[in-house]
Amino acid sequence: MKNKKLYIILFFFILLGCQKSQEYYDGVFIVGADADNPTTTLTVDDLPSAIGVNVKASCVVDEDVTINMAERTDLVEHFNKTFKKNYELLPKACYQVQNTDLKIDAGKHASTEALKLEIVSREGLEEGVTYVLPISIAEVKGSSLSVIEGSKTIYVVVNQIIITQAANLRANGSYYKVDFRSESKHNTKSLKNVTYEARVRFKNFNYKWCYSIMGLEENLCLRTAGGQDEGWRLQIGGGAGITGNTTIPKDEWVHVACVYNGEKGTTTLYLNGEFDGEVPDHRPNGVDLTWAYGHDKNASFYIGQSATDNRYLEGDISEVRVWGVARTAAELKNNICWVDPTTEGLIGYWRFNNDENTVDGKTISDISGNGYNARYSGWSEPKWVDHVRCPDL
């Protein structure tokens, strides 16, 4: 009998708690504006490009409700700080907002139409820059429903499709060399922090255990390792060494990166801007970009090959960058398609866009301005891939 009373009391308190919880969450909110990730993405390809923003109530409304929506340009700094981004405010000249008064009809719980954000011009939009426009619920009319604070604002993230080229390194024996011995503002023989990154599309995963992407053999080399059964994953050759956690897809563009952080004593792998593994890595003298085992002593840094073994990339590559800083995951993810060549800490930057930065058909200009050009060293003539889209949707 005592147990039965106890169960009844517990059920009463549970029911009461649910009712209070439901009352607390009653209100109107923007669809998709989750408190942990209050964003939606608009990728601009052809113009005009548009996206809709809807609102809902947590219950069926008894009377017509009008929700007034407004742009909140003042929230960009807050968003960047909270979510560790570096997005810029969407330029006013490139867009228009329509239907800012959204209506939820009596007997329903969702707006009948959506606010429309439309990109109508590329005026003010820069290549490779990610933009954001915060849109918030400003006022609720015709109801006593409150606004659910955690879903009051949605941040529309706007990026552009970039059409460029890439180096075709599919033929066995195709790769590039870089000589980091010449002087610049960076001490390339003793770097306390280093970041490698590139966009890569592996075309041939089959008979080799290793496909090299870039770097310095037995020093700091970003490559793959694996086999037919287990698949291929990112790997660091040299130093402490580490193999990533994620299987790399074949014939898909991926962004790969490794970050040596001498201050923390770690080397970290990233795939598409996501953490893919980390290992302790303590180097008393940092990283020397002028030394590698089995490489040309005049150009120790290789792109698409390493050592003297058959470790050629056998794929396509673009957006190759070497930094003298430890880039964060957010910085990697936010700048996959392009980065400002004048960005602090950038040592070498090769876009592999034959239309823009090929010096003599075989030498790719370093657009960072430091003079570290990449020289083709393959068995055949350089080849290119046209109409490479980034992001690749």
Coordinates of C-alpha atoms in Angstrom, one line a residue:
M1 CA 0.0 0.0 0.0
K2 CA 2.8 2.4 0.9
N3 CA 4.5 1.6 -2.5
K4 CA 1.3 2.4 -4.3
K5 CA 1.0 5.8 -2.6
L6 CA 4.6 6.5 -3.4
Y7 CA 4.1 5.8 -7.1
I8 CA 1.0 8.1 -7.1
I9 CA 3.0 10.9 -5.5
L10 CA 5.9 10.5 -7.9
F11 CA 3.5 10.5 -10.9
F12 CA 1.9 13.7 -9.6
F13 CA 5.3 15.5 -9.4
I14 CA 6.4 14.2 -12.8
L15 CA 3.2 15.4 -14.4
L16 CA 3.5 18.8 -12.6
G17 CA 7.1 19.1 -13.8
C18 CA 6.1 18.4 -17.4
Q19 CA 3.3 21.0 -17.2
K20 CA 5.7 23.6 -15.9
S21 CA 8.3 22.7 -18.5
Q22 CA 5.7 22.9 -21.3
E23 CA 4.5 26.3 -20.0
Y24 CA 8.1 27.5 -20.0
Y25 CA 8.6 26.5 -23.7
D26 CA 5.3 27.9 -24.9
G27 CA 6.0 30.6 -27.5
V28 CA 6.9 31.5 -31.0
F29 CA 10.2 30.7 -32.6
I30 CA 12.2 30.7 -35.9
V31 CA 12.3 27.3 -37.6
G32 CA 15.9 25.9 -37.6
A33 CA 17.2 28.5 -35.0
D34 CA 18.5 25.9 -32.6
A35 CA 20.3 27.5 -29.6
D36 CA 23.4 25.4 -30.2
N37 CA 23.5 26.0 -34.0
P38 CA 21.2 28.9 -35.0
T39 CA 22.3 29.1 -38.6
T40 CA 21.0 28.3 -42.1
T41 CA 23.1 28.5 -45.2
L42 CA 22.5 30.1 -48.6
T43 CA 25.1 29.3 -51.2
V44 CA 25.1 31.7 -54.1
D45 CA 25.5 30.2 -57.6
D46 CA 23.2 31.8 -60.2
L47 CA 21.4 35.1 -59.5
P48 CA 19.0 35.6 -58.0
S49 CA 19.5 33.1 -55.1
A50 CA 17.0 33.1 -52.3
I51 CA 16.2 31.4 -49.0
G52 CA 13.1 31.4 -46.8
V53 CA 12.8 31.8 -43.1
N54 CA 9.6 30.5 -41.3
V55 CA 8.2 30.9 -37.8
K56 CA 6.1 28.5 -35.7
A57 CA 4.3 28.5 -32.4
S58 CA 4.8 25.7 -29.9
C59 CA 1.0 25.1 -30.0
V60 CA -2.0 25.6 -32.2
V61 CA -3.0 29.3 -31.8
D62 CA -6.5 30.3 -31.0
E63 CA -6.4 33.6 -33.0
D64 CA -4.4 35.1 -35.8
V65 CA -0.9 35.9 -34.8
T66 CA 1.5 38.3 -36.7
I67 CA 5.2 38.0 -36.1
N68 CA 7.3 41.0 -37.2
M69 CA 10.8 40.1 -38.4
A70 CA 13.8 42.4 -38.6
E71 CA 17.5 42.4 -39.6
R72 CA 19.9 42.6 -36.7
T73 CA 23.2 43.7 -38.2
D74 CA 24.4 44.6 -34.7
L75 CA 24.6 40.9 -33.7
V76 CA 27.3 39.8 -36.2
E77 CA 30.1 40.5 -33.7
H78 CA 28.3 38.6 -31.0
F79 CA 27.8 35.6 -33.4
N80 CA 31.5 35.5 -34.4
K81 CA 32.6 35.6 -30.8
T82 CA 30.2 33.0 -29.6
F83 CA 30.7 30.5 -32.4
K84 CA 34.4 31.3 -33.1
K85 CA 33.7 32.5 -36.7
N86 CA 35.1 35.4 -38.7
Y87 CA 32.1 36.0 -41.0
E88 CA 31.4 39.5 -42.4
L89 CA 28.1 41.3 -42.5
L90 CA 26.3 40.7 -45.8
P91 CA 26.6 44.0 -47.9
K92 CA 23.3 45.8 -48.1
A93 CA 23.7 46.5 -51.8
C94 CA 23.6 42.8 -52.8
Y95 CA 20.3 41.6 -51.2
Q96 CA 16.7 42.4 -50.4
V97 CA 14.4 41.1 -47.7
Q98 CA 10.7 40.6 -48.5
N99 CA 7.7 39.7 -46.4
T100 CA 8.8 40.7 -42.9
D101 CA 5.4 40.3 -41.3
L102 CA 4.7 36.6 -41.0
K103 CA 1.2 35.4 -40.1
I104 CA 0.1 32.2 -38.2
D105 CA -3.6 31.7 -38.8
A106 CA -6.0 30.7 -36.1
G107 CA -6.1 26.9 -35.7
K108 CA -2.5 26.5 -37.1
H109 CA 0.9 26.6 -35.6
A110 CA 3.2 27.6 -38.5
S111 CA 3.4 30.7 -40.7
T112 CA 1.5 30.5 -44.0
E113 CA 4.4 32.2 -45.9
A114 CA 8.1 32.7 -45.3
L115 CA 10.3 35.7 -45.0
K116 CA 12.4 35.8 -48.2
L117 CA 16.1 36.8 -48.3
E118 CA 17.2 37.2 -51.9
I119 CA 20.7 37.8 -53.3
V120 CA 20.1 40.0 -56.3
S121 CA 23.6 41.3 -57.0
R122 CA 27.3 40.4 -56.4
E123 CA 28.0 44.0 -55.5
G124 CA 30.3 44.1 -52.5
L125 CA 30.8 40.3 -52.4
E126 CA 34.4 39.3 -52.3
E127 CA 35.7 35.9 -53.5
G128 CA 36.2 33.4 -50.7
V129 CA 34.6 35.6 -48.0
T130 CA 31.7 34.1 -45.9
Y131 CA 29.0 36.5 -45.0
V132 CA 26.2 36.4 -42.4
L133 CA 22.9 38.3 -41.9
P134 CA 21.1 37.9 -38.5
I135 CA 17.3 38.0 -38.7
S136 CA 15.3 38.1 -35.5
I137 CA 11.7 38.1 -34.2
A138 CA 11.1 41.8 -33.4
E139 CA 7.5 41.7 -32.2
V140 CA 4.5 39.4 -31.7
K141 CA 1.0 40.8 -32.3
G142 CA -2.4 39.3 -31.6
S143 CA -1.3 36.8 -29.0
S144 CA 0.1 36.7 -25.5
L145 CA 2.6 34.1 -26.6
S146 CA 6.2 35.1 -25.8
V147 CA 9.2 34.6 -27.9
I148 CA 11.4 31.6 -27.2
E149 CA 14.7 33.4 -26.5
G150 CA 17.0 30.6 -27.7
S151 CA 15.3 30.5 -31.1
K152 CA 14.6 34.2 -31.5
T153 CA 17.4 34.8 -34.1
I154 CA 18.6 32.9 -37.1
Y155 CA 21.9 33.7 -38.7
V156 CA 21.8 33.3 -42.5
V157 CA 25.3 32.3 -43.6
V158 CA 26.0 33.3 -47.2
N159 CA 28.8 32.0 -49.3
Q160 CA 29.5 31.9 -53.0
I161 CA 30.3 29.1 -55.5
I162 CA 33.9 29.7 -56.7
I163 CA 34.7 28.3 -60.2
T164 CA 38.4 27.7 -60.6
Q165 CA 41.0 25.1 -61.8
A166 CA 43.1 22.5 -60.1
A167 CA 46.3 20.6 -60.9
N168 CA 45.7 17.2 -62.5
L169 CA 48.2 14.9 -60.8
R170 CA 46.4 11.7 -61.7
A171 CA 49.3 10.3 -63.8
N172 CA 51.8 8.4 -61.8
G173 CA 55.0 10.6 -61.6
S174 CA 53.3 14.0 -61.5
Y175 CA 54.2 16.4 -58.6
Y176 CA 55.6 19.8 -57.7
K177 CA 58.6 21.0 -55.7
V178 CA 59.1 24.1 -53.5
D179 CA 62.4 25.6 -52.3
F180 CA 62.0 27.2 -48.9
R181 CA 65.6 28.1 -48.5
S182 CA 65.4 31.7 -49.8
E183 CA 64.9 34.5 -47.2
S184 CA 61.5 36.0 -46.4
K185 CA 59.9 37.4 -43.3
H186 CA 59.5 33.9 -42.0
N187 CA 62.2 31.7 -40.5
T188 CA 61.5 28.7 -42.6
K189 CA 64.3 26.6 -40.9
S190 CA 62.8 26.8 -37.5
L191 CA 59.1 27.3 -37.3
K192 CA 57.4 27.0 -33.9
N193 CA 54.0 26.5 -35.5
V194 CA 53.1 25.1 -39.0
T195 CA 49.8 24.4 -40.8
Y196 CA 49.4 22.6 -44.1
E197 CA 46.1 22.6 -45.9
A198 CA 44.8 21.8 -49.4
R199 CA 41.7 20.7 -51.4
V200 CA 42.2 17.2 -52.8
R201 CA 40.3 14.8 -54.9
F202 CA 41.8 11.3 -54.8
K203 CA 41.1 9.5 -58.1
N204 CA 42.9 6.3 -57.5
F205 CA 42.8 4.3 -54.3
N206 CA 43.9 0.8 -55.1
Y207 CA 47.3 -0.9 -54.9
K208 CA 49.4 1.5 -52.8
W209 CA 49.3 1.9 -49.0
C210 CA 50.5 5.6 -49.2
Y211 CA 49.4 8.5 -51.4
S212 CA 51.3 11.7 -50.5
I213 CA 49.7 15.0 -50.4
M214 CA 52.3 17.5 -49.4
G215 CA 55.2 18.1 -47.1
L216 CA 58.6 16.8 -45.9
E217 CA 59.4 13.1 -45.8
E218 CA 60.5 11.9 -42.3
N219 CA 59.9 15.4 -41.0
L220 CA 56.3 16.6 -41.4
C221 CA 54.5 14.9 -44.3
L222 CA 50.8 14.9 -44.9
R223 CA 49.7 11.8 -46.7
T224 CA 47.3 8.8 -46.6
A225 CA 47.8 5.3 -45.3
G226 CA 45.6 2.2 -45.6
G227 CA 44.4 -0.6 -47.9
Q228 CA 41.5 -2.1 -49.8
D229 CA 39.9 -3.6 -46.8
E230 CA 40.1 -0.8 -44.2
G231 CA 40.1 2.1 -46.6
W232 CA 42.6 5.1 -46.6
R233 CA 42.9 7.7 -43.9
L234 CA 45.0 10.8 -43.4
Q235 CA 48.4 10.2 -41.8
I236 CA 51.4 12.3 -40.7
G237 CA 54.8 10.9 -41.6
G238 CA 57.7 12.1 -39.6
G239 CA 57.8 13.5 -36.1
A240 CA 55.5 11.8 -33.7
G241 CA 53.3 10.3 -36.5
I242 CA 49.5 9.8 -36.4
T243 CA 46.8 8.2 -38.5
G244 CA 43.4 9.9 -38.7
N245 CA 40.0 8.4 -37.7
T246 CA 38.0 9.0 -40.8
T247 CA 38.0 7.0 -44.1
I248 CA 38.6 9.3 -47.1
P249 CA 36.1 9.1 -49.9
K250 CA 37.3 8.4 -53.4
D251 CA 36.6 10.8 -56.3
E252 CA 35.2 13.5 -54.0
W253 CA 36.7 16.9 -53.1
V254 CA 37.9 17.0 -49.5
H255 CA 39.8 19.6 -47.5
V256 CA 42.7 18.2 -45.6
A257 CA 44.9 19.8 -43.0
C258 CA 47.5 19.2 -40.4
V259 CA 48.5 21.6 -37.7
Y260 CA 51.8 21.4 -35.7
N261 CA 51.4 23.6 -32.6
G262 CA 54.8 23.9 -30.9
E263 CA 53.4 25.9 -28.0
K264 CA 51.0 23.1 -27.1
G265 CA 53.3 20.3 -28.3
T266 CA 50.8 18.7 -30.5
T267 CA 50.2 17.8 -34.2
T268 CA 46.5 17.6 -35.2
L269 CA 44.7 16.3 -38.3
Y270 CA 41.6 17.8 -39.8
L271 CA 39.3 16.5 -42.6
N272 CA 36.9 19.1 -44.0
G273 CA 37.6 21.3 -41.0
E274 CA 36.6 18.6 -38.5
F275 CA 39.0 17.2 -35.9
D276 CA 40.4 13.8 -37.1
G277 CA 43.1 13.0 -34.6
E278 CA 45.9 14.4 -32.5
V279 CA 49.2 13.2 -31.1
P280 CA 51.8 14.8 -28.7
D281 CA 54.6 16.3 -30.8
H282 CA 57.5 18.0 -29.1
R283 CA 60.3 19.4 -31.3
P284 CA 63.0 21.4 -29.6
N285 CA 63.8 23.3 -32.8
G286 CA 60.4 23.4 -34.4
V287 CA 59.9 22.5 -38.1
D288 CA 62.5 23.0 -40.8
L289 CA 60.8 23.4 -44.2
T290 CA 64.2 23.0 -46.0
W291 CA 64.9 19.4 -45.0
A292 CA 63.4 16.1 -46.0
Y293 CA 64.7 12.6 -46.5
G294 CA 65.0 11.4 -50.1
H295 CA 64.0 14.8 -51.6
D296 CA 65.9 17.2 -53.9
K297 CA 68.2 19.1 -51.6
N298 CA 67.4 22.3 -53.5
A299 CA 63.6 21.8 -53.1
S300 CA 62.8 19.7 -50.1
F301 CA 59.1 20.4 -49.9
Y302 CA 57.0 18.3 -52.3
I303 CA 53.3 18.6 -53.4
G304 CA 51.9 15.3 -54.6
Q305 CA 54.8 13.1 -53.8
S306 CA 57.3 12.2 -51.0
A307 CA 60.6 10.4 -50.6
T308 CA 61.9 8.6 -53.7
D309 CA 59.3 5.8 -53.4
N310 CA 56.1 5.4 -55.5
R311 CA 53.9 7.6 -53.3
Y312 CA 52.4 9.9 -55.9
L313 CA 49.1 11.5 -55.1
E314 CA 47.2 10.2 -58.2
G315 CA 44.5 12.8 -58.0
D316 CA 43.7 16.5 -58.3
I317 CA 44.8 19.3 -55.9
S318 CA 44.2 23.0 -55.4
E319 CA 44.2 25.7 -52.7
V320 CA 47.5 24.5 -51.2
R321 CA 48.8 26.6 -48.3
V322 CA 51.6 26.5 -45.8
W323 CA 51.4 28.7 -42.7
G324 CA 53.8 29.7 -40.0
V325 CA 50.9 29.7 -37.5
A326 CA 48.7 27.0 -36.0
R327 CA 45.4 27.6 -37.7
T328 CA 42.2 26.8 -35.7
A329 CA 39.5 24.4 -36.8
A330 CA 37.2 27.4 -37.4
E331 CA 39.8 29.2 -39.5
L332 CA 40.3 26.1 -41.6
K333 CA 36.6 25.5 -42.1
N334 CA 35.8 29.1 -42.9
N335 CA 38.4 29.5 -45.6
I336 CA 38.3 26.2 -47.5
C337 CA 37.8 27.8 -50.9
W338 CA 40.0 30.9 -50.7
V339 CA 41.9 33.0 -48.2
D340 CA 43.3 36.6 -48.5
P341 CA 46.9 36.2 -49.7
T342 CA 48.0 39.0 -47.3
T343 CA 46.7 37.1 -44.2
E344 CA 49.3 37.2 -41.4
G345 CA 51.3 34.0 -41.0
L346 CA 50.8 32.8 -44.6
I347 CA 54.2 31.5 -46.0
G348 CA 53.2 29.9 -49.3
Y349 CA 49.9 29.9 -51.3
W350 CA 49.4 28.0 -54.6
R351 CA 45.9 28.0 -56.0
F352 CA 46.9 25.9 -59.1
N353 CA 44.7 28.0 -61.3
N354 CA 46.4 27.9 -64.6
D355 CA 44.5 31.0 -65.9
E356 CA 45.9 33.2 -63.1
N357 CA 49.2 32.1 -61.6
T358 CA 51.2 29.9 -64.0
V359 CA 54.5 31.6 -64.7
D360 CA 55.8 29.5 -67.6
G361 CA 53.5 26.6 -67.9
K362 CA 55.4 24.6 -65.2
T363 CA 55.9 27.1 -62.4
I364 CA 53.0 28.0 -60.1
S365 CA 53.3 31.5 -58.5
D366 CA 53.2 31.8 -54.8
I367 CA 50.5 34.4 -54.4
S368 CA 51.4 35.1 -50.8
G369 CA 54.1 37.3 -52.2
N370 CA 57.0 35.5 -50.4
G371 CA 58.4 34.1 -53.7
Y372 CA 58.2 30.4 -52.9
N373 CA 57.0 29.3 -56.3
A374 CA 56.1 25.6 -57.0
R375 CA 57.9 23.9 -59.9
Y376 CA 56.4 21.0 -61.8
S377 CA 58.7 18.0 -61.8
G378 CA 56.6 15.3 -63.4
W379 CA 57.5 12.9 -66.2
S380 CA 54.9 14.4 -68.6
E381 CA 53.6 17.9 -69.2
P382 CA 51.4 19.6 -66.6
K383 CA 47.7 19.0 -66.9
W384 CA 44.7 20.9 -65.4
V385 CA 41.2 20.3 -64.3
D386 CA 38.7 23.0 -65.4
H387 CA 35.4 24.1 -63.8
V388 CA 36.3 23.1 -60.2
R389 CA 33.5 24.3 -57.9
C390 CA 34.0 25.2 -54.3
P391 CA 32.1 24.5 -52.3
D392 CA 31.4 21.3 -54.2
L393 CA 27.7 20.7 -53.7

